[in-house]
Each structure stands twice: as structure tokens, then as C-alpha cells.
């Protein structure tokens, strides 16, 4: 199949089917299976057998792991010089921590990667092809050379194909050629090179306008795009803003730890300690006080959050979107299919002048004319096309019309133009050639020469001149329909002279020359009910201080009616105070638009996709985090410009889905709200386990400060600190990362755009409040054991002293137990954390169990005593360590109650 690609653009379209062993009816099932076996699936992925191994090796090359390994090497070197210090135990401990940290990071990143791969299976790309004379939808990976590809506006091309039929086709080849300008496509032979040919569509590119058919000649790595697959696969995922903020936080903590380690090193040298001991001591302090396990835990938390979002019909394409969605201040939503059910039904066809329903014969005639300016395809699953066009076709069939006859007699279809807000067609109808235009009333009004009225079924007869009076009356009828929430489509036509349109190919440029002297045939009223769950979802947004803005191309009266039914605006609000048209919008500068938004404008009607960009820019200039929905090819720029682009999974085009960060699997506004709640949950959970992990740094640092300033024994050594990190950080932090959304999450305003993780409030709470409390209680029990055993102030103790071992054991055990109270308290920012939900988080229960067992083993399990240099204490003193759980939990809960009282 490679040879045809060198000459296929030069051939007449009649020869292409023979060359590719295909036919206009498409391939058979057996032919498809044979070609799949021969050329393989249509995929650009290059298998990488060493990817997993490289990922594992990478974990041993990061800063923290290298630091641990170097520290272990120094310990072993110190032990060989002076075996009496037993530094080999610390060396093995550091080496073990390095191995565990690398494996933990690898497992977390591997799980996150698998989670993101699983998300891609929620919405496989489907394409339409003609096989055995029928149009079918298949997965993009299942198409083969010789398949006849059906093209329409918004499609992302998945294989290289030769155009064989074109109806105003235009493609954007920028992903392949870098050229931003769209290319007109034709079915005629072309003498240019393959990549410059005007009759070829390429994988990775997109259709921006029109319809057509193309015969596939290259798939997968044989396509022009596929030849670059190795380059695209070498591109690494860009870290999300939150991951960058986390890396910044770790760097700050590392700097603090290094400075602290240097101070300890200097103190050790000044007091005459051996150089090796001081160096190991410094390295241990640095490693122990940096939360090196946080980064992979963050990544996994984001990935798990994205999987939970997918179960709520919110498909996340990048981890960036998980956090960004939770920070959204404004949701800019379109109407059809998002706020409404996208179940379009034609409820009435109205006489423009009288406002009465038209007669049955004229009813069917108006639908036939509207269908002539529509594009509908018959597939094995029913009708396919724009939902509005499908609704017209279905109603026409129900009214006794012959859909096949209209499609057979359709001479040419002029694709819908978003900017002009209309589509058109030329059809043979009732023995005449008829030019039909379908679109918005404002777009067609200047073209009208007459208005049909009175129920005359003979085309063009019984109409009245389109003067100011008749047109104003028609507009009033249309506005009355729109005020009831109906979408109103205007149908106009004119009969063409027989010799005006030849039997040859009709150029799209002819449309403008025909658009004049039209007769207004009727007004079609289309109902699309508001989804029943939308009003409550909008209210939930308002309760969370999230603004909802409706942006639609519909009439202002229709937009306002839907906005009121959706609770976006109150029933009593007047139009000029809360709504703006696209015409008004175009006359405002950004500063003026910002002022209008601040005053409460929440409905934009008759807007173009380009104007969405203007709205997004104004909102972002106001410091808002903006989510924007869209489904069309022209929505792509606005989706990219928004902080969170949200595309429709069912009705959205491939181009819109490519441009968005999030895809709604059910096209439902309520799912956006569920995603915002989940996004807030993910960020809150990350704050929870960050807060939790940093609390333990307080009681780790405090003993060293006392050791420097006062003539007292060191309450914790480096191995103890590492055991705290391993015993209290990993499992519990993962458990906090999997906490379900808090019911209070959607009762708070969104966080500020610039708010990061390492806030002054979090540092104060972690180090100076809970960390200080945990350190004070553990040191109190440490000195209690020493004093009860006969220790005097200033007396030096060795590790061989049983009293010193017991005191260090109770200090370590107390910290481990108090972290249980800290863990439970971190579940909620304002509530206690003691509820039945604690029993549903199995990982949290496992973390508590590990802390309990580890604290007991520290004091009473001989092998653990030998490794940690600890000893037993009376059970009464161990009971005081357990009281530390109640102490830290109770004091923190009292703080929460005070905060709640102040907020009221």
C-alpha cells in the first residue's frame, strides 16, 4: 500500500478505487479483516519494551535517592575507620530507605500512568466509513487502506486519504505542515507533491468546513504523521502547575534542611566530634527533614482523582485539569445539550404574519425546504448529522415526507457558516429548481423580498412584500416563540431559472450570488427541554461562589428563557440588566466588558465562537479561573484560551475534543459541577496530607534544637527520624489522598488563582502549632523517664545506657501515636474527623494499625529495640503516650470550633 501514496494525488478519482482494490460501496467485512492482518491496526504507537525498566532506573537517579545512597556510603566508610561507632547500622538503614523510596516512587508513578491510560479507553475515537453500502461507525484503530471515509466539519482525520467527493471541504493541515491557513479540498487530480496536494487529507489534521468522502491509502506508521511518531512519543508530559508548586515547596524545605544540617555540622566540629560522624549527622538531618515521598504521592492523588471524575462522566485528558477544575470561579456554558437535553423536537411551524400554525400541507412543505438546506446521513444506527438537521428529517418523515426523494433531488448543499449563521441548498422540488436558506432571522432578514402567509401551498404564491411592517410582524412572531424557550429557525427560498444551475459541479461561491429576493416560508419552533438536574446543579455552583454564564448563538429571548429555567438568572431580572447580544458585545472594549460582567451580565446571545474568546479574555483579566464549554470546530480557540476547556463527548467534534482538557461523556452541565467538586476534593486532600506530613517535622527538629542549646541528651537519632517518616508518612498520606469529597467543599468560595500549597497558615499550623505540641509532649515523656530513672541535668548518657534507651523509646513511640490523632484530625478542616467514613477508608485504618504496632514494637519487641537502640518503659508511662492521641486531637478540635465561631 506504500506505492499508491507516491502517485495517488495525480490520478482521476475514477481510477483510485481500482488502484486500492475498493469500490464506491466500500469494503466487505472479510476484506477489512484481511487488510487488518496484513497492515495492522491504525495506531501511531511504537512499542517500547524497556519503558518500565527505564522508569525504575530513573527513580535511583533523582536528587533524594542519590543523597540517601551517598549518605549510606559515608556511613559505611565511617564504620570501616571507626567500627566502635556502629555507623554501619545507620548505613544499612539509609540504603534501605533509598531502596524503599525509589520503589515507592516507581509504584506511584506507574499507577498514575496506568490510570491515565485507562482514561483514554472511556472515549475511543470513532469514525464513519462506508462498508458494504452502509455507513457505519468504527473505532479509528480499525480502519484500513481501501476504506471509504465519511468526512464532515469538526472531524479529526485518522489516516491519509484521497478525496473522492467534496462539498465545500476545507482542512486545517497545521499539525503536519505548520501552515495556519485552511486548505480548500477538491476531488480533482493534482500535479503537486503529496504533502501539498489539494485532494489529500492527512492523519492528525482536521476538517474545518464542509462534507465529503475520501478513500484511505495509508494508516498507522505508514501515514505522513505516523512517520513522525517517534518524535511525538519522545515528548514528555509537562508538569502541572500544582506539581510545579509542590516541587517549589520541596526545594524550600530542602534549603531549610540543608541550612539546619550545616548548623549541626558546624556545632559538631566546634564541640570536637569526629569529622565522619558530623558529616553523616548532617546528611541524615537533611534527608529526614525533606518530605521526599510527597511528589509521587501528589501525582498518584491527581491520577486517582481523574479516575473518580471519569466515573462521574468527566474525562480528564491531563492532570493539570484536575486541579484547575477545582479552582474554577466562572463556568461559561453553551445551551444545547449541556443545559438542555439535546433532544430536539419540532413543536410548531408558524405563519410569520398571523402567528398561527400552518396547514398540514404547508407544514410538510416547509420541512422539505428546511431539509434541502440540511445534511443528514442514513447509517446503520439511524440518522446522523447535526442534531437540528436530524430533528427536521425525523419530523419530515413523521409527517409523511419521503426523505430519500429529497436527498436524491438535492443538487448541492452549502455547509452551515457559523459567522453567517445560515446554511443553504439547491434542490429539485415540485418540478422546479429551488434555492433554500435556513438560519437565524437576523441573518436572513436583509435577503427577504416577500413573506408567505395565508396557507397557500403553491410556492411563491399568496406572499406579501417584505416591507418594514411585514418584517417587523414576522420578527414579533419569532420573538414571541423565542420567549417561550423555543429555538426558532427561519426557512426562506426562491425558485431558480432552469438555465441558472447546470448539471456540473456547483461552486460554493455561487451561494452569495443567490442570496437575495428570498421568500420567507415559515418559522420552525424547536423545543429542547432543560435537563431536570441542571437547576439544582446551578444552585450548587452559586452556593460555592461560582458564577455561571450562558453563551449561545440563539435568540436573546430564547437564551433568557433557558437561563431562567436553569436558575442562571432570577425570574424577575430584566433582560438589559443580565443579558447582552453579540452585536452589543462587539462594540465593547475589554474594560467595558469587564465592567458589564462585574455588574451581573450572565447571558450572551447571538454570539459567535470568536466572541467567546473575548469573554474569556475579559474574565481572566478580572483574575478569574474560567471553564469554557464548546462542541464545534470554531470553539477550539476559546477552549484553549480558557483555564479549563470542556468539550462534549457525544455531540462534540473531534477538533473540540482535541482542544479541550476535559470531555463530558454525557454532555451534561451537572457533570461539570460534579467534576468541580471532585477537583476541589483532590486539592483539599493534597493539602491534608501535606499538612499531616509536615507536622511530624516539628518533633523531629525540636530535640536537635534543645541538644544544641542545652546540655541534655538527644531525644531522637537519625534512624528514629527515618522510622517516623517511614512509619507515619507513606500509608497515611496515601489514605488522606483517597478521602471522598467533603460535603462542605461546595459551600466554600474557590481558592484564589495565586494560592499555593505552602501557605503561611499551613506552615504555622504544621510547625508552630501541632508540630510544637507533638514535640513538647514527646519530650516531656522523654525527660520524665530520665528524671524518674535518676538522670541529672547536664549528665551525659551513652547508647549503652538502658535508661537512655527507654527515654528515646518513649519519645519515638509518643510521636508515632500522636500522629494518629493528627491523621484523624486532618480529614476535615472544620469537623472532628470522627465519623463512620473513617471505617470506609481501609488505607487509613491500615495506616493507624501500622502506627500502633510500630509504637508498641519500638518499646517491647527486642529485634526492633536492637535496631532502634530503644528500651521498654512501664505500661503506665506507655499509657501517657496514648494520651497524646487525645491531646493533639482535642486541642486541634478546639481550634476548629473557635474558627467556626469566628466565621459565624
Short mmCIF file of N, CA and C in Angstrom, two decimals, residues 154 156 172 175 204 206 208 315 317-318 321 613 628-648 652-663:
data_model
loop_
_atom_site.label_atom_id
_atom_site.label_comp_id
_atom_site.label_asym_id
_atom_site.label_seq_id
_atom_site.Cartn_x
_atom_site.Cartn_y
_atom_site.Cartn_z
N UNK A 154 -15.44 19.39 11.66
CA UNK A 154 -15.03 19.07 13.02
C UNK A 154 -14.35 17.73 13.18
N UNK A 156 -11.56 14.93 13.15
CA UNK A 156 -10.10 14.81 13.17
C UNK A 156 -9.74 13.61 12.32
N UNK A 172 -7.62 21.90 7.99
CA UNK A 172 -6.53 22.57 8.69
C UNK A 172 -5.38 21.57 8.79
N UNK A 175 -1.16 20.75 11.99
CA UNK A 175 -0.38 19.75 12.75
C UNK A 175 0.71 19.08 11.93
N UNK A 204 -4.04 13.30 11.61
CA UNK A 204 -3.65 14.33 12.56
C UNK A 204 -4.21 15.70 12.24
N UNK A 206 -7.51 18.20 10.48
CA UNK A 206 -8.93 18.27 10.80
C UNK A 206 -9.71 18.98 9.70
N UNK A 208 -12.42 21.65 8.81
CA UNK A 208 -12.97 22.85 9.43
C UNK A 208 -14.29 23.29 8.78
N UNK A 315 -14.24 13.16 31.78
CA UNK A 315 -13.00 12.54 31.33
C UNK A 315 -11.88 13.59 31.28
N UNK A 317 -8.17 14.74 30.38
CA UNK A 317 -7.11 14.41 29.44
C UNK A 317 -5.72 14.70 29.98
N UNK A 318 -5.62 15.59 30.96
CA UNK A 318 -4.32 15.90 31.55
C UNK A 318 -4.51 16.16 33.04
N UNK A 321 -5.77 19.53 34.52
CA UNK A 321 -7.18 19.90 34.57
C UNK A 321 -7.83 19.50 35.89
N UNK A 613 -13.90 34.06 22.79
CA UNK A 613 -12.53 34.40 23.16
C UNK A 613 -12.49 35.73 23.90
N UNK A 628 -14.70 26.81 30.11
CA UNK A 628 -15.48 27.12 28.92
C UNK A 628 -15.91 25.82 28.24
N UNK A 629 -17.19 25.71 27.91
CA UNK A 629 -17.66 24.53 27.18
C UNK A 629 -17.75 24.85 25.70
N UNK A 630 -17.66 23.83 24.87
CA UNK A 630 -17.78 24.00 23.43
C UNK A 630 -17.88 22.66 22.74
N UNK A 631 -18.41 22.67 21.51
CA UNK A 631 -18.54 21.41 20.79
C UNK A 631 -18.17 21.52 19.32
N UNK A 632 -18.04 22.74 18.80
CA UNK A 632 -17.77 22.92 17.38
C UNK A 632 -16.32 23.18 17.07
N UNK A 633 -15.99 23.08 15.79
CA UNK A 633 -14.61 23.30 15.37
C UNK A 633 -14.19 24.74 15.64
N UNK A 634 -15.13 25.68 15.55
CA UNK A 634 -14.79 27.08 15.80
C UNK A 634 -14.67 27.42 17.28
N UNK A 635 -15.06 26.48 18.15
CA UNK A 635 -14.93 26.69 19.59
C UNK A 635 -13.52 26.40 20.08
N UNK A 636 -12.70 25.77 19.23
CA UNK A 636 -11.38 25.32 19.65
C UNK A 636 -10.51 26.43 20.24
N UNK A 637 -10.44 27.62 19.62
CA UNK A 637 -9.61 28.68 20.22
C UNK A 637 -10.05 29.07 21.63
N UNK A 638 -11.36 29.18 21.85
CA UNK A 638 -11.86 29.56 23.18
C UNK A 638 -11.58 28.46 24.19
N UNK A 639 -11.70 27.19 23.77
CA UNK A 639 -11.42 26.07 24.67
C UNK A 639 -9.95 26.08 25.09
N UNK A 640 -9.07 26.44 24.17
CA UNK A 640 -7.65 26.50 24.50
C UNK A 640 -7.33 27.72 25.36
N UNK A 641 -8.04 28.82 25.12
CA UNK A 641 -7.76 30.05 25.86
C UNK A 641 -8.23 29.98 27.30
N UNK A 642 -9.29 29.22 27.55
CA UNK A 642 -9.81 29.10 28.91
C UNK A 642 -8.85 28.32 29.80
N UNK A 643 -8.95 28.53 31.11
CA UNK A 643 -8.13 27.75 32.04
C UNK A 643 -8.48 26.27 31.97
N UNK A 644 -9.78 26.01 31.77
CA UNK A 644 -10.25 24.63 31.62
C UNK A 644 -11.21 24.59 30.43
N UNK A 645 -10.77 23.94 29.36
CA UNK A 645 -11.64 23.75 28.19
C UNK A 645 -12.41 22.46 28.34
N UNK A 646 -13.74 22.53 28.15
CA UNK A 646 -14.61 21.36 28.35
C UNK A 646 -15.35 21.09 27.05
N UNK A 647 -15.10 19.94 26.44
CA UNK A 647 -15.76 19.57 25.19
C UNK A 647 -16.83 18.51 25.46
N UNK A 648 -17.76 18.41 24.51
CA UNK A 648 -18.84 17.45 24.63
C UNK A 648 -18.39 16.09 24.06
N UNK A 652 -19.88 16.61 20.56
CA UNK A 652 -18.73 17.44 20.23
C UNK A 652 -17.95 16.90 19.04
N UNK A 653 -17.32 17.81 18.32
CA UNK A 653 -16.48 17.41 17.19
C UNK A 653 -15.13 16.92 17.69
N UNK A 654 -14.44 16.19 16.82
CA UNK A 654 -13.10 15.71 17.18
C UNK A 654 -12.17 16.87 17.49
N UNK A 655 -12.30 17.97 16.73
CA UNK A 655 -11.42 19.12 16.92
C UNK A 655 -11.64 19.74 18.30
N UNK A 656 -12.91 19.86 18.71
CA UNK A 656 -13.21 20.41 20.03
C UNK A 656 -12.63 19.52 21.12
N UNK A 657 -12.77 18.22 20.96
CA UNK A 657 -12.26 17.29 21.98
C UNK A 657 -10.74 17.33 22.05
N UNK A 658 -10.09 17.53 20.90
CA UNK A 658 -8.63 17.64 20.89
C UNK A 658 -8.17 18.90 21.62
N UNK A 659 -8.94 19.99 21.51
CA UNK A 659 -8.53 21.27 22.09
C UNK A 659 -8.82 21.36 23.58
N UNK A 660 -9.74 20.54 24.08
CA UNK A 660 -10.19 20.64 25.47
C UNK A 660 -9.29 19.83 26.39
N UNK A 661 -9.32 20.20 27.67
CA UNK A 661 -8.63 19.41 28.69
C UNK A 661 -9.55 18.38 29.31
N UNK A 662 -10.86 18.65 29.22
CA UNK A 662 -11.86 17.78 29.84
C UNK A 662 -12.95 17.48 28.82
N UNK A 663 -13.43 16.25 28.83
CA UNK A 663 -14.52 15.86 27.94
C UNK A 663 -15.67 15.34 28.79
#
